[in-house]
Tab-separated table of C-alpha atoms in Angstrom:
chain	number	residue	atom	x	y	z
A	16	SER	CA	-9.647	-169.822	-106.848
A	17	ARG	CA	-12.726	-169.872	-109.021
A	18	LYS	CA	-12.626	-170.204	-112.770
A	19	PRO	CA	-15.420	-169.127	-115.083
A	20	GLN	CA	-17.393	-171.979	-116.621
A	21	ASN	CA	-19.056	-171.520	-120.031
A	22	CYS	CA	-18.789	-167.754	-119.815
A	23	PHE	CA	-19.613	-165.676	-122.833
A	24	PHE	CA	-18.109	-162.259	-123.306
A	25	PRO	CA	-19.736	-160.156	-125.999
A	26	THR	CA	-17.389	-159.309	-128.810
A	27	PRO	CA	-17.464	-155.797	-130.237
A	28	PRO	CA	-18.455	-155.630	-133.902
A	29	THR	CA	-15.466	-155.620	-136.205
A	30	PHE	CA	-17.014	-155.513	-139.693
A	31	LEU	CA	-19.306	-153.036	-141.370
A	32	ASP	CA	-20.355	-151.273	-138.155
A	33	GLN	CA	-18.575	-148.000	-137.602
A	34	SER	CA	-21.543	-146.265	-135.959
A	35	THR	CA	-20.321	-147.590	-132.608
A	36	PRO	CA	-17.966	-145.008	-131.052
A	37	ASN	CA	-14.361	-146.019	-130.448
A	38	PHE	CA	-14.772	-145.844	-126.704
A	39	ALA	CA	-17.223	-148.768	-126.881
A	40	HIS	CA	-14.257	-151.126	-127.236
A	41	ASP	CA	-12.661	-149.587	-124.146
A	42	ILE	CA	-15.911	-150.038	-122.223
A	43	PHE	CA	-16.027	-153.658	-123.327
A	44	ARG	CA	-12.479	-154.333	-122.143
A	45	ARG	CA	-13.041	-152.508	-118.864
A	46	THR	CA	-16.284	-154.408	-118.218
A	47	ARG	CA	-14.611	-157.741	-118.865
A	48	LYS	CA	-11.761	-156.812	-116.540
A	49	GLU	CA	-14.180	-155.841	-113.749
A	50	CYS	CA	-16.130	-159.075	-114.213
A	51	MET	CA	-12.974	-161.145	-113.903
A	52	LYS	CA	-12.233	-159.447	-110.599
A	53	HIS	CA	-15.522	-160.764	-109.225
A	54	PHE	CA	-14.308	-164.355	-109.476
A	55	PHE	CA	-11.657	-163.684	-106.847
A	56	ASP	CA	-13.577	-161.199	-104.669
A	57	PRO	CA	-15.435	-162.998	-101.836
A	58	SER	CA	-17.683	-159.979	-101.292
A	59	PHE	CA	-19.599	-160.829	-104.483
A	60	ASP	CA	-21.960	-163.779	-104.429
A	61	ASN	CA	-22.601	-166.173	-107.275
A	62	GLU	CA	-25.764	-164.383	-108.355
A	63	THR	CA	-23.897	-161.113	-108.878
A	64	VAL	CA	-21.166	-162.877	-110.841
A	65	ALA	CA	-23.718	-164.651	-113.017
A	66	TYR	CA	-25.517	-161.375	-113.710
A	67	CYS	CA	-22.243	-159.690	-114.618
A	68	LEU	CA	-21.336	-162.444	-117.056
A	69	ARG	CA	-24.790	-163.010	-118.526
A	70	PRO	CA	-24.894	-163.223	-122.338
A	71	GLN	CA	-25.143	-159.656	-123.564
A	72	ARG	CA	-27.509	-158.837	-126.363
A	73	PRO	CA	-25.750	-156.620	-128.919
A	74	GLN	CA	-27.004	-153.087	-128.917
A	75	GLY	CA	-28.930	-152.017	-131.984
A	76	LYS	CA	-28.573	-148.785	-133.867
A	77	GLN	CA	-28.917	-145.732	-131.664
A	78	PHE	CA	-30.654	-142.689	-133.164
A	79	VAL	CA	-29.494	-139.311	-131.910
A	80	ASN	CA	-30.041	-135.692	-132.902
A	81	ARG	CA	-27.340	-134.785	-135.458
A	82	ARG	CA	-27.009	-132.853	-138.699
A	83	SER	CA	-25.828	-134.084	-142.070
A	84	LEU	CA	-22.129	-133.701	-142.625
A	85	LEU	CA	-22.431	-131.578	-145.770
A	86	ASP	CA	-24.754	-129.134	-144.006
A	87	GLU	CA	-21.980	-128.544	-141.498
A	88	LEU	CA	-19.219	-128.410	-144.117
A	89	PHE	CA	-21.075	-125.939	-146.337
A	90	GLU	CA	-20.898	-123.428	-143.516
A	91	VAL	CA	-17.162	-123.239	-144.247
A	92	ASN	CA	-16.526	-120.862	-147.150
A	93	HIS	CA	-13.659	-122.952	-148.543
A	94	ILE	CA	-15.886	-126.025	-148.813
A	95	ARG	CA	-18.834	-124.083	-150.176
A	96	THR	CA	-16.602	-122.872	-153.010
A	97	ILE	CA	-16.473	-126.452	-154.326
A	98	TYR	CA	-20.269	-126.393	-154.494
A	99	HIS	CA	-20.067	-123.133	-156.456
A	100	MET	CA	-17.587	-124.754	-158.867
A	101	PHE	CA	-20.108	-127.471	-159.702
A	102	ILE	CA	-22.780	-124.817	-160.308
A	103	ALA	CA	-20.395	-123.013	-162.673
A	104	LEU	CA	-19.791	-126.271	-164.534
A	105	LEU	CA	-23.553	-126.740	-164.933
A	106	ILE	CA	-23.829	-123.227	-166.393
A	107	LEU	CA	-21.083	-124.063	-168.889
A	108	PHE	CA	-22.886	-127.284	-169.876
A	109	ILE	CA	-26.054	-125.305	-170.559
A	110	LEU	CA	-24.220	-122.625	-172.531
A	111	SER	CA	-22.302	-125.152	-174.621
A	112	THR	CA	-25.516	-126.989	-175.476
A	113	LEU	CA	-27.261	-123.777	-176.494
A	114	VAL	CA	-24.288	-122.591	-178.588
A	115	VAL	CA	-23.906	-125.918	-180.415
A	116	ASP	CA	-27.651	-126.093	-181.135
A	117	PHE	CA	-27.636	-122.504	-182.379
A	118	ILE	CA	-24.709	-123.192	-184.710
A	119	ASP	CA	-26.204	-126.444	-186.045
A	120	GLU	CA	-29.849	-125.370	-186.267
A	121	GLY	CA	-29.515	-121.625	-186.663
A	122	ARG	CA	-31.839	-121.100	-183.699
A	123	LEU	CA	-32.054	-121.816	-179.995
A	124	VAL	CA	-33.353	-125.325	-179.375
A	125	LEU	CA	-34.897	-125.540	-175.922
A	126	ASP	CA	-36.337	-129.035	-175.838
A	127	PHE	CA	-35.907	-131.720	-173.239
A	128	ASP	CA	-36.918	-134.796	-175.210
A	129	LEU	CA	-34.634	-137.027	-173.156
A	130	LEU	CA	-36.228	-135.986	-169.845
A	131	VAL	CA	-39.722	-136.387	-171.296
A	132	TYR	CA	-38.824	-139.879	-172.500
A	133	VAL	CA	-37.149	-141.235	-169.355
A	134	PHE	CA	-40.075	-140.085	-167.183
A	135	GLY	CA	-42.721	-141.416	-169.548
A	136	GLN	CA	-45.962	-143.119	-168.410
A	137	PHE	CA	-45.800	-141.171	-165.175
A	138	PRO	CA	-49.523	-141.629	-164.282
A	139	LEU	CA	-48.978	-145.410	-164.258
A	140	VAL	CA	-45.948	-144.889	-162.003
A	141	VAL	CA	-48.036	-142.860	-159.553
A	142	CYS	CA	-50.804	-145.491	-159.471
A	143	THR	CA	-48.262	-148.261	-158.858
A	144	TRP	CA	-46.603	-146.249	-156.088
A	145	ILE	CA	-49.959	-145.610	-154.386
A	146	TYR	CA	-50.760	-149.318	-154.498
A	147	MET	CA	-47.396	-150.249	-152.958
A	148	CYS	CA	-47.677	-147.654	-150.177
A	149	VAL	CA	-51.282	-148.520	-149.288
A	150	SER	CA	-50.658	-152.270	-149.271
A	151	ALA	CA	-47.428	-151.889	-147.271
A	152	SER	CA	-49.292	-149.690	-144.782
A	153	LEU	CA	-52.037	-152.232	-144.145
A	154	VAL	CA	-51.027	-155.823	-144.882
A	155	PRO	CA	-47.818	-156.269	-142.815
A	156	PHE	CA	-49.194	-154.319	-139.857
A	157	MET	CA	-52.495	-156.242	-139.760
A	158	LEU	CA	-50.727	-159.585	-140.131
A	159	PHE	CA	-48.349	-158.726	-137.306
A	160	GLN	CA	-51.063	-157.508	-134.953
A	161	THR	CA	-53.172	-160.612	-135.552
A	162	TRP	CA	-50.166	-162.870	-135.051
A	163	ALA	CA	-49.164	-161.060	-131.845
A	164	GLN	CA	-52.670	-161.512	-130.464
A	165	SER	CA	-52.520	-165.233	-131.238
A	166	GLN	CA	-49.216	-165.564	-129.375
A	167	CYS	CA	-50.358	-163.837	-126.203
A	168	GLY	CA	-54.001	-164.894	-126.241
A	169	SER	CA	-55.641	-167.905	-124.709
A	170	GLY	CA	-55.731	-169.875	-127.941
A	171	GLY	CA	-53.443	-172.844	-128.437
A	172	HIS	CA	-50.942	-173.868	-131.118
A	173	PRO	CA	-48.812	-170.684	-131.218
A	174	ARG	CA	-46.266	-172.319	-133.539
A	175	LEU	CA	-48.979	-173.204	-136.031
A	176	TRP	CA	-50.209	-169.607	-136.022
A	177	SER	CA	-46.630	-168.401	-136.441
A	178	LEU	CA	-46.201	-170.642	-139.477
A	179	LEU	CA	-49.501	-169.462	-140.947
A	180	TYR	CA	-48.932	-165.736	-140.505
A	181	GLY	CA	-45.236	-165.994	-141.420
A	182	SER	CA	-46.154	-167.702	-144.681
A	183	ALA	CA	-48.762	-165.020	-145.389
A	184	PHE	CA	-46.180	-162.284	-144.808
A	185	LEU	CA	-43.624	-163.960	-147.081
A	186	LEU	CA	-46.303	-164.432	-149.738
A	187	TYR	CA	-47.123	-160.732	-149.592
A	188	GLN	CA	-43.428	-159.846	-149.825
A	189	ALA	CA	-42.947	-162.125	-152.832
A	190	VAL	CA	-46.161	-161.358	-154.735
A	191	GLY	CA	-47.669	-158.124	-153.404
A	192	LEU	CA	-44.431	-156.148	-153.233
A	193	GLY	CA	-42.175	-158.347	-155.334
A	194	PHE	CA	-43.914	-159.680	-158.428
A	195	LEU	CA	-46.694	-157.157	-159.147
A	196	PRO	CA	-44.592	-153.935	-159.352
A	197	THR	CA	-41.973	-155.769	-161.419
A	198	TYR	CA	-44.690	-157.069	-163.742
A	199	VAL	CA	-46.037	-153.537	-164.211
A	200	ALA	CA	-42.573	-152.206	-165.065
A	201	VAL	CA	-41.707	-155.034	-167.487
A	202	SER	CA	-45.057	-155.551	-169.186
A	203	ASN	CA	-45.544	-151.836	-169.839
A	204	SER	CA	-41.889	-151.279	-170.843
A	205	LEU	CA	-41.520	-148.349	-168.496
A	206	PRO	CA	-38.670	-146.013	-169.462
A	207	PRO	CA	-35.590	-145.929	-167.206
A	208	ALA	CA	-36.426	-143.118	-164.753
A	209	SER	CA	-40.016	-144.309	-164.303
A	210	SER	CA	-38.782	-147.859	-163.734
A	211	PHE	CA	-36.244	-146.620	-161.192
A	212	ILE	CA	-39.007	-144.931	-159.194
A	213	VAL	CA	-41.128	-148.100	-159.097
A	214	ILE	CA	-38.306	-150.565	-158.399
A	215	LEU	CA	-36.474	-148.432	-155.828
A	216	GLU	CA	-39.734	-147.882	-153.943
A	217	GLN	CA	-40.396	-151.611	-154.156
A	218	VAL	CA	-37.013	-152.444	-152.621
A	219	ARG	CA	-37.372	-149.704	-149.976
A	220	LEU	CA	-40.777	-150.927	-148.798
A	221	MET	CA	-39.653	-154.566	-148.729
A	222	MET	CA	-36.688	-153.616	-146.541
A	223	LYS	CA	-38.866	-151.504	-144.254
A	224	THR	CA	-41.533	-154.164	-143.740
A	225	HIS	CA	-38.827	-156.717	-142.993
A	226	SER	CA	-37.297	-154.378	-140.406
A	227	PHE	CA	-40.682	-153.799	-138.767
A	228	VAL	CA	-41.337	-157.519	-138.380
A	229	ARG	CA	-37.748	-158.318	-137.407
A	230	GLU	CA	-37.683	-155.727	-134.612
A	231	ASN	CA	-41.108	-156.494	-133.119
A	232	VAL	CA	-41.342	-160.282	-133.291
A	233	PRO	CA	-38.712	-160.846	-130.534
A	234	ARG	CA	-40.587	-158.462	-128.230
A	235	VAL	CA	-43.823	-160.382	-128.650
A	236	LEU	CA	-42.150	-163.766	-128.163
A	237	SER	CA	-40.369	-162.540	-125.037
A	238	ALA	CA	-43.611	-161.179	-123.572
A	239	ALA	CA	-45.482	-164.390	-124.430
A	240	LYS	CA	-42.790	-166.471	-122.714
A	241	GLU	CA	-43.087	-164.364	-119.548
A	242	LYS	CA	-46.917	-164.335	-119.748
A	243	ASN	CA	-46.965	-160.558	-120.128
A	244	VAL	CA	-48.923	-158.335	-122.440
A	245	PRO	CA	-46.530	-157.182	-125.192
A	246	LEU	CA	-46.089	-153.513	-125.976
A	247	ARG	CA	-47.219	-153.563	-129.586
A	248	PRO	CA	-46.521	-150.651	-131.949
A	249	HIS	CA	-49.291	-148.248	-132.864
A	250	ILE	CA	-50.378	-147.740	-136.454
A	251	ASN	CA	-49.146	-144.128	-136.328
A	252	GLN	CA	-45.661	-145.307	-135.368
A	253	TYR	CA	-45.623	-147.762	-138.247
A	254	LEU	CA	-46.844	-145.211	-140.791
A	255	TYR	CA	-44.231	-142.711	-139.642
A	256	PHE	CA	-41.532	-145.346	-140.086
A	257	LEU	CA	-42.664	-146.132	-143.647
A	258	PHE	CA	-41.858	-142.593	-144.751
A	259	ALA	CA	-39.011	-141.750	-142.364
A	260	PRO	CA	-35.526	-141.700	-143.966
A	261	THR	CA	-34.314	-144.836	-142.196
A	262	LEU	CA	-34.609	-148.594	-142.730
A	263	ILE	CA	-34.325	-149.503	-139.016
A	264	TYR	CA	-37.619	-149.580	-137.134
A	265	ARG	CA	-38.007	-147.926	-133.744
A	266	ASP	CA	-41.140	-146.965	-131.863
A	267	HIS	CA	-39.771	-143.480	-131.382
A	268	TYR	CA	-37.108	-141.369	-133.068
A	269	PRO	CA	-35.522	-138.080	-132.007
A	270	ARG	CA	-37.625	-135.260	-133.444
A	271	ASN	CA	-36.948	-131.615	-134.165
A	272	PRO	CA	-39.353	-129.047	-132.678
A	273	LEU	CA	-40.331	-127.392	-135.988
A	274	ILE	CA	-40.143	-127.665	-139.780
A	275	ARG	CA	-37.964	-125.267	-141.759
A	276	TRP	CA	-39.929	-125.007	-144.982
A	277	GLY	CA	-37.264	-122.833	-146.576
A	278	TYR	CA	-34.752	-125.638	-146.009
A	279	VAL	CA	-37.182	-128.131	-147.590
A	280	ALA	CA	-37.677	-125.935	-150.658
A	281	THR	CA	-33.922	-125.477	-151.051
A	282	LYS	CA	-33.248	-129.222	-150.970
A	283	LEU	CA	-36.026	-130.020	-153.444
A	284	LEU	CA	-34.726	-127.334	-155.815
A	285	GLN	CA	-31.251	-128.845	-155.522
A	286	VAL	CA	-32.697	-132.250	-156.461
A	287	LEU	CA	-34.282	-130.649	-159.527
A	288	GLY	CA	-30.968	-128.979	-160.358
A	289	CYS	CA	-29.140	-132.316	-160.116
A	290	LEU	CA	-31.718	-133.833	-162.474
A	291	PHE	CA	-31.001	-131.195	-165.136
A	292	TYR	CA	-27.278	-131.543	-164.407
A	293	ALA	CA	-27.446	-135.273	-165.186
A	294	TYR	CA	-29.454	-134.481	-168.316
A	295	TYR	CA	-26.716	-132.222	-169.683
A	296	VAL	CA	-23.996	-134.720	-168.711
A	297	PHE	CA	-25.645	-137.400	-170.840
A	298	VAL	CA	-26.501	-135.024	-173.674
A	299	ARG	CA	-23.021	-133.532	-173.954
A	300	LEU	CA	-20.749	-136.406	-172.866
A	301	CYS	CA	-22.514	-139.748	-173.321
A	302	ILE	CA	-25.017	-139.662	-176.187
A	303	PRO	CA	-22.587	-138.309	-178.855
A	304	GLN	CA	-20.060	-140.975	-177.895
A	305	PHE	CA	-22.325	-144.043	-177.832
A	306	ARG	CA	-25.037	-143.178	-180.373
A	307	SER	CA	-22.975	-144.669	-183.231
A	308	ILE	CA	-22.080	-147.841	-181.323
A	309	SER	CA	-23.490	-150.064	-184.077
A	310	LEU	CA	-20.864	-148.697	-186.500
A	311	GLN	CA	-17.976	-149.538	-184.187
A	312	LEU	CA	-16.209	-152.861	-183.852
A	313	PHE	CA	-16.444	-154.234	-180.332
A	314	ASP	CA	-12.806	-154.959	-179.552
A	315	LEU	CA	-10.258	-154.179	-176.874
A	316	ARG	CA	-9.309	-150.842	-178.419
A	317	SER	CA	-12.862	-149.478	-178.548
A	318	LEU	CA	-13.540	-150.803	-175.071
A	319	VAL	CA	-10.493	-149.087	-173.533
A	320	LEU	CA	-11.233	-145.806	-175.327
A	321	GLY	CA	-14.867	-145.970	-174.280
A	322	VAL	CA	-13.999	-146.620	-170.637
A	323	PHE	CA	-11.553	-143.739	-170.369
A	324	ASN	CA	-13.913	-141.382	-172.211
A	325	SER	CA	-16.629	-142.359	-169.718
A	326	ILE	CA	-14.645	-141.622	-166.562
A	327	LEU	CA	-15.623	-137.929	-166.444
A	328	PRO	CA	-19.386	-138.473	-166.925
A	329	GLY	CA	-19.211	-141.457	-164.574
A	330	ALA	CA	-17.601	-139.369	-161.846
A	331	LEU	CA	-20.154	-136.580	-162.323
A	332	VAL	CA	-23.054	-139.055	-162.161
A	333	LEU	CA	-21.572	-140.516	-158.957
A	334	PHE	CA	-21.410	-137.087	-157.295
A	335	LEU	CA	-24.872	-136.115	-158.534
A	336	ALA	CA	-26.483	-139.340	-157.306
A	337	PHE	CA	-24.888	-138.940	-153.901
A	338	PHE	CA	-25.780	-135.266	-153.523
A	339	ALA	CA	-29.322	-135.539	-154.922
A	340	LEU	CA	-30.454	-138.722	-153.158
A	341	LEU	CA	-28.403	-139.174	-149.999
A	342	HIS	CA	-28.124	-135.509	-149.071
A	343	CYS	CA	-30.915	-133.418	-150.611
A	344	TRP	CA	-33.781	-135.905	-150.952
A	345	LEU	CA	-33.330	-137.602	-147.581
A	346	ASN	CA	-32.770	-134.318	-145.770
A	347	ALA	CA	-35.896	-132.819	-147.353
A	348	PHE	CA	-38.060	-135.690	-146.122
A	349	ALA	CA	-36.311	-135.721	-142.755
A	350	GLU	CA	-37.112	-132.021	-142.334
A	351	MET	CA	-40.757	-132.473	-143.292
A	352	LEU	CA	-41.077	-135.331	-140.797
A	353	ARG	CA	-38.950	-133.530	-138.164
A	354	PHE	CA	-36.624	-136.557	-138.191
A	355	ALA	CA	-33.582	-135.400	-136.212
A	356	ASP	CA	-30.944	-138.041	-137.017
A	357	ARG	CA	-29.488	-136.873	-140.339
A	358	MET	CA	-26.483	-139.199	-140.535
A	359	PHE	CA	-27.384	-140.645	-143.932
A	360	TYR	CA	-23.700	-140.834	-144.920
A	361	LYS	CA	-20.300	-140.183	-143.412
A	362	ASP	CA	-17.059	-138.764	-144.787
A	363	TRP	CA	-16.696	-141.468	-147.427
A	364	TRP	CA	-14.522	-139.158	-149.548
A	365	ASN	CA	-11.750	-139.434	-146.925
A	366	SER	CA	-11.705	-143.238	-147.047
A	367	THR	CA	-8.334	-144.906	-147.421
A	368	SER	CA	-9.904	-148.346	-147.841
A	369	PHE	CA	-12.856	-149.756	-149.694
A	370	ALA	CA	-13.982	-151.430	-146.483
A	371	ASN	CA	-14.479	-147.988	-144.952
A	372	TYR	CA	-16.015	-146.653	-148.160
A	373	TYR	CA	-18.692	-149.361	-148.118
A	374	ARG	CA	-19.561	-148.444	-144.531
A	375	THR	CA	-19.735	-144.693	-145.013
A	376	TRP	CA	-21.114	-144.156	-148.533
A	377	ASN	CA	-24.735	-145.034	-147.727
A	378	VAL	CA	-25.270	-145.417	-143.980
A	379	VAL	CA	-29.029	-145.979	-144.369
A	380	VAL	CA	-28.613	-149.144	-146.457
A	381	HIS	CA	-25.460	-150.183	-144.613
A	382	ASP	CA	-27.310	-150.267	-141.284
A	383	TRP	CA	-29.973	-152.567	-142.743
A	384	LEU	CA	-27.373	-154.902	-144.243
A	385	TYR	CA	-25.369	-154.975	-141.050
A	386	TYR	CA	-28.196	-155.649	-138.587
A	387	TYR	CA	-30.474	-157.862	-140.696
A	388	VAL	CA	-28.044	-159.680	-142.981
A	389	TYR	CA	-24.557	-159.746	-141.482
A	390	ARG	CA	-25.398	-159.839	-137.773
A	391	ASP	CA	-28.408	-162.149	-138.145
A	392	PHE	CA	-26.243	-164.526	-140.189
A	393	LEU	CA	-23.715	-164.590	-137.344
A	394	LEU	CA	-26.417	-165.100	-134.714
A	395	MET	CA	-27.860	-168.055	-136.624
A	396	SER	CA	-24.373	-169.563	-137.055
A	397	GLY	CA	-23.393	-169.145	-133.406
A	398	MET	CA	-21.142	-166.120	-134.040
A	399	ARG	CA	-18.997	-168.124	-136.456
A	400	PHE	CA	-18.221	-167.912	-140.178
A	401	ARG	CA	-17.574	-164.174	-140.322
A	402	ALA	CA	-16.049	-164.509	-143.785
A	403	ALA	CA	-19.178	-166.326	-144.992
A	404	ALA	CA	-21.355	-163.598	-143.468
A	405	MET	CA	-19.308	-160.953	-145.266
A	406	PHE	CA	-19.615	-162.852	-148.537
A	407	PHE	CA	-23.374	-163.172	-148.010
A	408	VAL	CA	-23.690	-159.397	-147.521
A	409	PHE	CA	-21.820	-158.710	-150.766
A	410	THR	CA	-23.951	-161.273	-152.602
A	411	VAL	CA	-27.241	-159.797	-151.401
A	412	SER	CA	-26.126	-156.274	-152.266
A	413	ALA	CA	-24.823	-157.288	-155.705
A	414	VAL	CA	-27.961	-159.253	-156.603
A	415	VAL	CA	-30.298	-156.416	-155.591
A	416	HIS	CA	-28.262	-153.791	-157.461
A	417	GLU	CA	-28.154	-155.945	-160.596
A	418	TYR	CA	-31.883	-156.692	-160.311
A	419	ILE	CA	-32.647	-152.953	-160.200
A	420	LEU	CA	-30.527	-152.196	-163.263
A	421	ALA	CA	-31.821	-155.189	-165.245
A	422	ILE	CA	-35.473	-154.236	-164.731
A	423	CYS	CA	-34.939	-150.515	-165.292
A	424	PHE	CA	-32.794	-150.849	-168.432
A	425	GLY	CA	-34.717	-153.796	-169.850
A	426	PHE	CA	-31.734	-156.101	-170.401
A	427	PHE	CA	-29.475	-158.391	-168.384
A	428	TYR	CA	-25.829	-157.326	-168.455
A	429	PRO	CA	-24.247	-158.225	-165.076
A	430	VAL	CA	-21.485	-155.614	-165.130
A	431	LEU	CA	-22.289	-154.230	-161.691
A	432	PHE	CA	-22.690	-157.724	-160.244
A	433	CYS	CA	-19.240	-158.760	-161.466
A	434	LEU	CA	-17.679	-155.552	-160.147
A	435	PHE	CA	-19.287	-156.128	-156.745
A	436	MET	CA	-18.457	-159.801	-156.408
A	437	CYS	CA	-14.976	-159.752	-157.990
A	438	PHE	CA	-13.282	-156.399	-157.570
A	439	GLY	CA	-15.466	-155.283	-154.655
A	440	MET	CA	-14.648	-158.361	-152.588
A	441	MET	CA	-10.985	-158.240	-153.581
A	442	PHE	CA	-10.573	-154.552	-152.727
A	443	ASN	CA	-12.407	-155.080	-149.447
A	444	PHE	CA	-9.585	-157.399	-148.319
A	445	ILE	CA	-6.657	-155.656	-150.039
A	446	LEU	CA	-7.641	-152.066	-149.238
A	447	HIS	CA	-8.684	-152.794	-145.657
A	448	ASP	CA	-8.876	-150.581	-142.576
A	449	ARG	CA	-5.185	-150.930	-141.740
A	450	ARG	CA	-4.305	-148.988	-144.876
A	451	ARG	CA	-3.523	-145.432	-143.867
A	452	GLY	CA	-2.018	-142.415	-145.555
A	453	PRO	CA	-2.899	-140.173	-148.509
A	454	ILE	CA	-1.642	-142.632	-151.122
A	455	TRP	CA	-4.388	-145.107	-150.220
A	456	ASN	CA	-7.031	-142.400	-150.599
A	457	VAL	CA	-5.620	-141.691	-154.082
A	458	ILE	CA	-5.785	-145.408	-154.921
A	459	MET	CA	-9.370	-145.571	-153.659
A	460	TRP	CA	-10.440	-142.609	-155.812
A	461	THR	CA	-8.609	-143.941	-158.875
A	462	SER	CA	-10.317	-147.316	-158.568
A	463	LEU	CA	-13.690	-145.678	-157.955
A	464	PHE	CA	-13.440	-143.418	-161.009
A	465	LEU	CA	-12.261	-146.290	-163.201
A	466	GLY	CA	-15.148	-148.466	-162.035
A	467	GLN	CA	-17.638	-145.689	-162.822
A	468	GLY	CA	-16.148	-145.396	-166.297
A	469	VAL	CA	-16.595	-149.132	-166.879
A	470	ILE	CA	-20.220	-149.003	-165.708
A	471	ILE	CA	-21.177	-145.988	-167.843
A	472	CYS	CA	-19.362	-147.311	-170.913
A	473	LEU	CA	-20.687	-150.872	-170.939
A	474	TYR	CA	-24.277	-150.044	-170.009
A	475	CYS	CA	-24.482	-147.219	-172.574
A	476	GLN	CA	-23.058	-149.481	-175.280
A	477	GLU	CA	-25.570	-152.190	-174.467
A	478	TRP	CA	-28.452	-149.693	-174.303
A	479	TYR	CA	-27.907	-148.530	-177.892
A	480	ALA	CA	-27.108	-152.022	-179.135
A	481	GLN	CA	-30.420	-153.304	-177.784
A	482	ARG	CA	-32.226	-150.665	-179.834
A	483	TYR	CA	-30.202	-150.832	-183.049
A	484	CYS	CA	-29.976	-154.638	-183.141
A	485	PRO	CA	-33.195	-156.152	-181.752
A	486	ILE	CA	-33.419	-159.926	-181.431
A	487	THR	CA	-35.382	-161.413	-184.337
A	488	GLU	CA	-35.681	-164.936	-182.889
A	489	PRO	CA	-35.319	-164.616	-179.107
A	490	SER	CA	-33.941	-167.565	-177.174
A	491	PHE	CA	-32.704	-167.934	-173.625
A	492	LEU	CA	-29.039	-167.793	-174.656
A	493	GLU	CA	-29.632	-164.792	-176.912
A	494	LEU	CA	-31.324	-162.930	-174.065
A	495	LEU	CA	-28.303	-163.537	-171.825
A	496	LYS	CA	-25.713	-162.638	-174.455
A	497	PRO	CA	-24.909	-158.882	-174.603
A	498	ARG	CA	-26.098	-157.389	-177.901
A	499	SER	CA	-23.165	-154.948	-178.031
A	500	TRP	CA	-20.783	-157.844	-178.689
A	501	SER	CA	-22.262	-158.599	-182.127
A	502	CYS	CA	-24.367	-155.583	-183.056
A	503	HIS	CA	-21.958	-154.310	-185.739
A	504	ARG	CA	-21.930	-157.697	-187.478
A	505	GLN	CA	-25.691	-157.718	-187.816
A	506	LYS	CA	-25.608	-154.167	-189.180
A	507	ASP	CA	-22.959	-155.196	-191.727
A	508	GLY	CA	-25.046	-158.207	-192.683
A	509	MET	CA	-28.135	-156.062	-193.166
A	510	ALA	CA	-26.159	-153.609	-195.302
A	511	GLU	CA	-24.858	-156.395	-197.539
A	512	SER	CA	-28.302	-157.954	-197.916
A	513	GLN	CA	-29.692	-154.569	-199.033
A	514	GLY	CA	-26.824	-153.961	-201.454
A	515	MET	CA	-25.444	-151.050	-199.453
């Protein structure tokens, strides 16, 4: 009998990737079983056996024509009623604000000072966005095309050219897309919403350019090794990818035959409605609670009360961010670009484990993390150290999230980073995929709501403390220390010094 020597059977993905259908594991087992039969079947020669057992390259993400889950669910009247309940709650927020202003002021106060403030310096935001889009449209594509020509041309020293163009691409990522937009946001003290636009676009374009290079470099190297002319992407394909609602590059995507402009208008109006919804949530539930933070003692009692009072606005902000960005905004752009694969999220609300929640909450970002962080880490380590790869994914995600919040809020308070790296990692192992039943879904929702309350409470406290208690003599330690921990003491000291 013959025994396989140095055979490699591809292992189905077990972490973070739930886009692969369940029957893929059955296909894998059936294929392995059929291959093992070939070792004992004399009708198959060695070449056939070797081909059957060749190292299999893992399949990448497959794009198919499919609708968003909420679009399908909203066709059910029972589910659409929940949407109507949120609209009714928005109407009550508006009415309560108008009634309170009328009682306090004796007239209707229809101002939106908070919205005007958070979207301040908008012309500078637009100019920065245009610069990022234009540079991302030209620099990475031109560098890649020139590098690809050097690899398949008659010139020598392909490794030297690879080092040169790779360094140029990394320099552009670090300076052109990394440093300059951040410098604009920090040096001009952009307000939160304007900073979010700049920084989120910065991160999106950096992830897209990395995906473009990561997907096309192996094709060029393979063609150069076989002395073939590589099939290089066209500029139109690259430009389409830059604006398509996906972070995984492909030369072609499934496309719809036409654009439903009524659908686009509806989604953009829903985004605008979510923006006003968030405005009233902060005006009615957050600002009255945290505006007087400098008069409160920062202790365990005030912290617990603040967290539990922030659970409702935190939960509403969570739902609004999901609905506005992952459903309405992405679907609007997908419709305008006729992008047919609308699986931007899955049924994360049914999750009984945080492991499944991480996979289904934001499929667009999850796919990028899985293919370019987790899987590439495993490929470089010889398919070992899965726990280290998982830890690396959490670290990258936590650092990027904390970077976004630090730049947009203008202070460093690593609440989200600690939640990701401590409780997020812990819940990923404790509330894993083997947890089934309704009780685990209740535990998941309870933990999620409590975490949102912690985030809203601590960041709001620090926001007002930074403004009421500015640093007189800034030092590195003072910049790292949260101002909300000692803001009341400085206020008391100022009152005593003024004889108050």
